[in-house]
Each structure stands twice: as C-alpha cells, then as structure tokens.
CSV table of C-alpha atoms in Angstrom, one decimal:
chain,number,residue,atom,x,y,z
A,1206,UNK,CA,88.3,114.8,91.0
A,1207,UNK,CA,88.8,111.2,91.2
A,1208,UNK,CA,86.2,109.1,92.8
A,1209,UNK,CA,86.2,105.6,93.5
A,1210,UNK,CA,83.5,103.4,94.6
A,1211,UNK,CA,83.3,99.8,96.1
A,1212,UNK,CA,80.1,97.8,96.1
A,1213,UNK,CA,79.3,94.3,96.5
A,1214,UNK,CA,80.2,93.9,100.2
A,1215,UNK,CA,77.4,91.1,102.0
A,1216,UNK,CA,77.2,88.9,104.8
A,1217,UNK,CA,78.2,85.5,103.2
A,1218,UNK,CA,78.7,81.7,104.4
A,1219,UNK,CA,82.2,80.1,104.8
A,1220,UNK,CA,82.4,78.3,100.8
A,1221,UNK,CA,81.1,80.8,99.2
A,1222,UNK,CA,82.0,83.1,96.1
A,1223,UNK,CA,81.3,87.2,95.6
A,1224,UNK,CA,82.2,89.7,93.6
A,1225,UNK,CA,83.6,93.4,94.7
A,1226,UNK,CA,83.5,95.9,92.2
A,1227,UNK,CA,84.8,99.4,92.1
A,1228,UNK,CA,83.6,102.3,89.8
A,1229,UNK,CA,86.2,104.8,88.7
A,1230,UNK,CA,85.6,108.4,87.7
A,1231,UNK,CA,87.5,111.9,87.6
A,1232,UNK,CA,91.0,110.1,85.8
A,1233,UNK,CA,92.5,108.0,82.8
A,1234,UNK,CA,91.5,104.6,84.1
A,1235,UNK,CA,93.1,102.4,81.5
A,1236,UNK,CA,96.3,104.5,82.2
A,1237,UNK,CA,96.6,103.3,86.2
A,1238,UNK,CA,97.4,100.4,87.7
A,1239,UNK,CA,94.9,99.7,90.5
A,1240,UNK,CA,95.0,97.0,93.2
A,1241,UNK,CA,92.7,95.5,96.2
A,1242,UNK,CA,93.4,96.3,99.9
A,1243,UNK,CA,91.5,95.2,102.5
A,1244,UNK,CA,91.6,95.8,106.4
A,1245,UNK,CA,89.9,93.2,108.9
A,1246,UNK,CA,87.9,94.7,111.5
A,1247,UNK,CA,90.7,96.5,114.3
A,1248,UNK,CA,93.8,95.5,111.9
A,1249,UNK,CA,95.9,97.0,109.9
A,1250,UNK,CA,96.3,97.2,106.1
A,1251,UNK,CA,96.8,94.3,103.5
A,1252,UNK,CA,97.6,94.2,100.2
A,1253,UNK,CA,95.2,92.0,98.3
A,1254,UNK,CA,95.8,92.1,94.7
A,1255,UNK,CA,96.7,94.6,91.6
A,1256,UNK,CA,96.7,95.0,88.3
A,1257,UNK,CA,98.5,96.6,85.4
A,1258,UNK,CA,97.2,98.4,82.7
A,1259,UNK,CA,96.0,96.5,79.9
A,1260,UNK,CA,93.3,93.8,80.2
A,1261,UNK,CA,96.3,90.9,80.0
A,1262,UNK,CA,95.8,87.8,82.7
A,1263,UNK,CA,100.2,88.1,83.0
A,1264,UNK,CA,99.7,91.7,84.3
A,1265,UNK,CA,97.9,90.2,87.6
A,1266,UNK,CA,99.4,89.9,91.0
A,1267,UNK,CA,98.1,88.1,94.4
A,1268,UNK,CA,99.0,87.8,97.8
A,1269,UNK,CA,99.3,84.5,99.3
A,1270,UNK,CA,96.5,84.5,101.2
A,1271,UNK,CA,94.3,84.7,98.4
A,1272,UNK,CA,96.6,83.0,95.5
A,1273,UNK,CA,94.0,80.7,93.4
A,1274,UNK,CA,91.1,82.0,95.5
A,1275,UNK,CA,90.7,85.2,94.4
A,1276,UNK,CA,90.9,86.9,90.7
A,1277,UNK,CA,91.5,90.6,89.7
A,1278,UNK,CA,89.8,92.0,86.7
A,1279,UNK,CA,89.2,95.4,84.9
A,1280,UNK,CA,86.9,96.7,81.9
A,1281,UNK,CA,89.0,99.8,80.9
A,1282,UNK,CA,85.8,101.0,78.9
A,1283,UNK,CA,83.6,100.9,81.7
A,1284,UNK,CA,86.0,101.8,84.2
A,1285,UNK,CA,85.5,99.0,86.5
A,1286,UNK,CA,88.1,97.3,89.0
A,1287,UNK,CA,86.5,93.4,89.9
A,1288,UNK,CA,87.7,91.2,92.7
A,1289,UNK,CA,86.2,87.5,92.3
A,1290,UNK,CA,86.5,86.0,95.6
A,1291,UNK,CA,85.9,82.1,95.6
A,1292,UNK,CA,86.1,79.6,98.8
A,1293,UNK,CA,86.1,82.6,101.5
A,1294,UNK,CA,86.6,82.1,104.8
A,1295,UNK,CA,86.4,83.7,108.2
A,1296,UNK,CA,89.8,85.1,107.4
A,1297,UNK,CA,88.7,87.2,104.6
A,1298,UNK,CA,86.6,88.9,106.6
A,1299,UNK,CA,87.5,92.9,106.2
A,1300,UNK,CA,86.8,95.9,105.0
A,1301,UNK,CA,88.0,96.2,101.6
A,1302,UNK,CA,89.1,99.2,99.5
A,1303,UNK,CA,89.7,99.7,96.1
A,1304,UNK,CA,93.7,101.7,95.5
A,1305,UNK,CA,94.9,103.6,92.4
A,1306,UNK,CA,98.4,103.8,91.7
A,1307,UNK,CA,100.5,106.3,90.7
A,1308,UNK,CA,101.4,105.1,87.5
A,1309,UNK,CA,101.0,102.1,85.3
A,1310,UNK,CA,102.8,100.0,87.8
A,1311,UNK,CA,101.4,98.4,90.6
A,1312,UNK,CA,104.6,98.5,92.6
A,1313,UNK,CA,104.4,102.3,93.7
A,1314,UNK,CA,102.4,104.3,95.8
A,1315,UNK,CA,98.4,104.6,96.4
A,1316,UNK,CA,97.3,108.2,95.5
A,1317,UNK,CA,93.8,107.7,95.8
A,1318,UNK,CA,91.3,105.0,97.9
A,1319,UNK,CA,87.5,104.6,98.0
A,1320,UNK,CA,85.6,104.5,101.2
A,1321,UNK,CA,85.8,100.3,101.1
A,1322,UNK,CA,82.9,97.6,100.7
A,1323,UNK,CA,82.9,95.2,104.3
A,1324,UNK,CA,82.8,91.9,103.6
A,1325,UNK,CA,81.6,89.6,106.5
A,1326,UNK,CA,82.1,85.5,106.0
A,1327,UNK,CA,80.0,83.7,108.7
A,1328,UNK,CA,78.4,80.7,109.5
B,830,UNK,CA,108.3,88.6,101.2
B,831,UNK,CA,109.2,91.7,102.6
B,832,UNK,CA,108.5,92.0,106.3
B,833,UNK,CA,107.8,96.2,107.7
B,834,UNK,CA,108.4,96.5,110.9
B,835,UNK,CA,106.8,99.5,112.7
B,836,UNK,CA,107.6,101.1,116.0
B,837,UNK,CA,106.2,101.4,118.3
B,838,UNK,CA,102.6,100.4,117.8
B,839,UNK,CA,100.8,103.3,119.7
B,840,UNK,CA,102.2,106.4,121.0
B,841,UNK,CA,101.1,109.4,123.1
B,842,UNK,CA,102.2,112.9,122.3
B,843,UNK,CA,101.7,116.5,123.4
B,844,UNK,CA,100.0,118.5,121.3
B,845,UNK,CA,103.2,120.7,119.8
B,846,UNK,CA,105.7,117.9,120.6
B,847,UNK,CA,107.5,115.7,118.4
B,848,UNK,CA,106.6,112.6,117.0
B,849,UNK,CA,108.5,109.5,115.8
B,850,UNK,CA,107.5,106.3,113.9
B,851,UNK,CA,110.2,104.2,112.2
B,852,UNK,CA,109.8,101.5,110.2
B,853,UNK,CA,112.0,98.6,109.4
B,854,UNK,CA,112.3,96.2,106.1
B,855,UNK,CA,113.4,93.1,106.4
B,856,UNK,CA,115.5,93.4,103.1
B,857,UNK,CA,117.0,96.5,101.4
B,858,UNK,CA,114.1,98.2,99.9
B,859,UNK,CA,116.0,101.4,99.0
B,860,UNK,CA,114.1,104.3,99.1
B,861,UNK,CA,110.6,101.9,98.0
B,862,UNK,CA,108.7,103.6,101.5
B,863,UNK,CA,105.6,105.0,101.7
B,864,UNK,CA,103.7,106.9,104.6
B,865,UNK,CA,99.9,106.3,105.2
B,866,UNK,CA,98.0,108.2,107.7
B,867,UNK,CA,94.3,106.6,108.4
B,868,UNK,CA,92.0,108.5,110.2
B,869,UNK,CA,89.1,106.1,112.4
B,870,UNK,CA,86.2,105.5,110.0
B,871,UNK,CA,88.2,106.8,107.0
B,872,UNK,CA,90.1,105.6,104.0
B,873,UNK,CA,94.1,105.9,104.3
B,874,UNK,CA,95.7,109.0,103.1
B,875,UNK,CA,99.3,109.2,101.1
B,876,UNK,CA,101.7,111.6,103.3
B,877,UNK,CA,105.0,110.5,101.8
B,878,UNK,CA,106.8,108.6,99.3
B,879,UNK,CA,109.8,107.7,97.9
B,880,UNK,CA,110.3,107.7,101.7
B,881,UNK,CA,111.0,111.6,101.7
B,882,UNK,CA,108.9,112.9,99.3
B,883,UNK,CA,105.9,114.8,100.5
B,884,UNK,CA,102.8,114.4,99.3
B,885,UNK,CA,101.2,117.8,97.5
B,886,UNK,CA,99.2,119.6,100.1
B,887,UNK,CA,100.5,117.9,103.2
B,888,UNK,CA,101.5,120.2,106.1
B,889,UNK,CA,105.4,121.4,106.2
B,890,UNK,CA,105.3,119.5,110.1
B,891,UNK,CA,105.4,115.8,108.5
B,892,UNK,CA,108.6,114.7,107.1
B,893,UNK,CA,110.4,111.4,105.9
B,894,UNK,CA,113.6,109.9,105.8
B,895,UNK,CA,115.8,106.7,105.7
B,896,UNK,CA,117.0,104.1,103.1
B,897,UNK,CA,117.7,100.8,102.4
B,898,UNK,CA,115.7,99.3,105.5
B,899,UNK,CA,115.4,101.4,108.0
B,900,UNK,CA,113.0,104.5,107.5
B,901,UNK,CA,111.4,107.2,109.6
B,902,UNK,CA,108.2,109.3,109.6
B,903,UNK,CA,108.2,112.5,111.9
B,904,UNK,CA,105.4,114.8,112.6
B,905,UNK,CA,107.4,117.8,114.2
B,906,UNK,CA,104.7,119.8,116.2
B,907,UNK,CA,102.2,117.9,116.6
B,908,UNK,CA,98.5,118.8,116.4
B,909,UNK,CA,95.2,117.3,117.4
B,910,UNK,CA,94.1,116.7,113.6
B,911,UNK,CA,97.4,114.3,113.2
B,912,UNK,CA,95.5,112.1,115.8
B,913,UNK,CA,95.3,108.4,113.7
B,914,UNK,CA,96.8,105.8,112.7
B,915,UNK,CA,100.4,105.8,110.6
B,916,UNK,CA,101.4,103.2,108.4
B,917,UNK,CA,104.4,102.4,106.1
B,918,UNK,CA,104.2,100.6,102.8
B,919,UNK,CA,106.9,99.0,101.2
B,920,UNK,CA,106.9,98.9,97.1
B,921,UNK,CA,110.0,97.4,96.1
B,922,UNK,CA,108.5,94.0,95.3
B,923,UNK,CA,105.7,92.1,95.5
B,924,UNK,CA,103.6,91.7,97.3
B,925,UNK,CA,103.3,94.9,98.7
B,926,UNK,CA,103.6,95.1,102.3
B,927,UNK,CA,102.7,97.3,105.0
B,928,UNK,CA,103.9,98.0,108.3
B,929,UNK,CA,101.7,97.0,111.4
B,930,UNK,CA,100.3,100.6,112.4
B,931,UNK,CA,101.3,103.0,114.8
B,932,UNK,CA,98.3,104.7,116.5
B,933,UNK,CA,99.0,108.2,117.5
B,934,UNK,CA,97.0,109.8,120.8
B,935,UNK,CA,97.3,112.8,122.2
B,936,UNK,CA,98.6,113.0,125.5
C-alpha cells in the first residue's frame, strides 16, 4: 500500500526558512515523479513544485509563487521528498501535501497524496 | 500559464439527480484533464484522467468528457457520499494548474 507522510509543518515568523519532508513507503520511489501541493486555509488546490526521477537539480520545477524561494529535493535511498522553504510569508500559509505521480513525469496525474503538514507564517 | 476555469463554484443537488461541473482551459490542453474529488478534512482523491478515463475502483455514476479546452465531470445519480469538493487539474504544461473548486451539497 502506498503511504505517504508529511512532517515538519510549525508556526513560523514572516523571514523565516523550514523544511517539509515527506516519507514514502508501499512503492518504487526512485521510479515516480513526486511534487508539492499545498491548499491555504478555505482555498483550493495549488501546485507547488515537482520533481523527476533522478537526483538531477535540471529535473526540478516551481511555480511562480515560490520560484527562488523554495527548493525541491529527494534521497531516493531513503525515500524522502524535501521542500526548503526560505523568505516565507503570510501567503504561504497552507496546508501542504505531498503528490505522487503516475509515472516518471511530473506532468500527469496524482495517484496518491498524504494527509498534508500545515504550515502557519505569522507575526 | 494555463488558467482552469471551473463552473460553477458550488452546487446543490438531489440526492439521485444529476450533476455537472465543467471546466475550461485557457489554451488547448487536449485531453491533459484530471478530476479530483476532496472530501472536508481529507486529502484529494483521483476520479478521472486523461479527462475520460476512470480511475480503478471509482463508481460507474462519475464520468468524464471533453477536449482541447473545454471538459466536463458528471456524477449521474447522485448520492450523499459524492458530497465534497470537485476539482480539475490541467497537465499539459507546467505549472500544473487546477481549477477553482466546485463544492457539491445536497439539496
């Protein structure tokens, strides 16, 4: 069964820097793309950020919002997803969930989420 | 970008009545649509991709169609466990997008 887990969710100040991480189980990790969504409180879904397979930096994608802010990682041995949030503001505040894709691409469907990791940014 | 457009944004149905939630791209997408259903307090759940496809192991009553920008999702027969929130998901660039929501209610 595949099981994924988010952690690292915190209240934080406006400025500052976390990191999410996701624990994978139950599937091929290094054979999935996997990507960030997050969903502030009473709003819908937004794509954060993805990743192909492989451990390249050219195989990570961004939205805007979070272009040179943010950073996407994975340890395919330890089957770990990372999301390295710098400069965080009261926009990035959401609930955010950790996707698997499909396949090795991130441009296809979500077949599985975890339950999400709620990041708050306040003063 | 690619902009989804979903309509309407909340709806209210009878329980065995007929639902429908379209969804529009703002740029051909061709069949690049996917169908989220989010229950409150939960994770989102795949119904339907390749915007017709259905997901293994979801009921007969939800079905998908459309291509190129405008799509549909319709829940034929509605019943009280499809109460949530619907949403569509382009993939045919990046970044992904997704609609805005449609919330379902029963009536």
């Amino acid at each position: 069964e595949v099981r994924l887990v988010e952690s690292g969710g915190m209240l934080i100040q406006p400025g500052g820097s976390l990191r999410l991480s996701c624990a994978a189980s139950g599937f091929s990790f290094s054979s999935f793309a996997m990507s960030w969504v997050r969903q502030a409180p009473g709003k819908g879904l937004e794509w954060v950020s993805g990743i192909g397979i492989g451990v390249s930096g050219d195989n990570t994608y961004y939205a805007d919002s979070v272009k040179g802010r943010f950073t996407i990682s994975r340890d395919n041995f330890k089957k770990m997803l990372y999301l390295q949030m710098n400069s965080l503001t009261d926009e990035d505040t959401a609930l955010y969930y950790c996707a698997k894709s499909w396949a090795a691409g991130i441009r296809d469907y979500f077949d599985s989420w975890g339950q999400g990791t709620l990041l708050t940014v306040t003063s | 970008d690619t902009q989804m457009t979903q309509s309407p944004s909340s709806l209210s149905a009878s329980v065995r009545g007929r639902v429908t939630i379209t969804c529009q791209a703002s740029q051909d997408i061709t069949n690049s649509l996917n169908w989220y259903q989010q229950k409150p307090g939960k994770a989102p759940k795949l119904l339907i991709y390749g915007a017709s496809d259905l997901k293994t192991g979801v009921p007969s009553r939800f079905s998908g169609s459309g291509s190129g920008t405008h799509f549909t999702l319709t829940i034929n027969s509605l019943q009280p466990e499809d109460i949530a929130t619907y949403y569509c998901q382009q993939y045919a660039d990046l970044p992904l997008t997704f609609g805005g929501g449609t919330k379902v209610e029963i009536k």
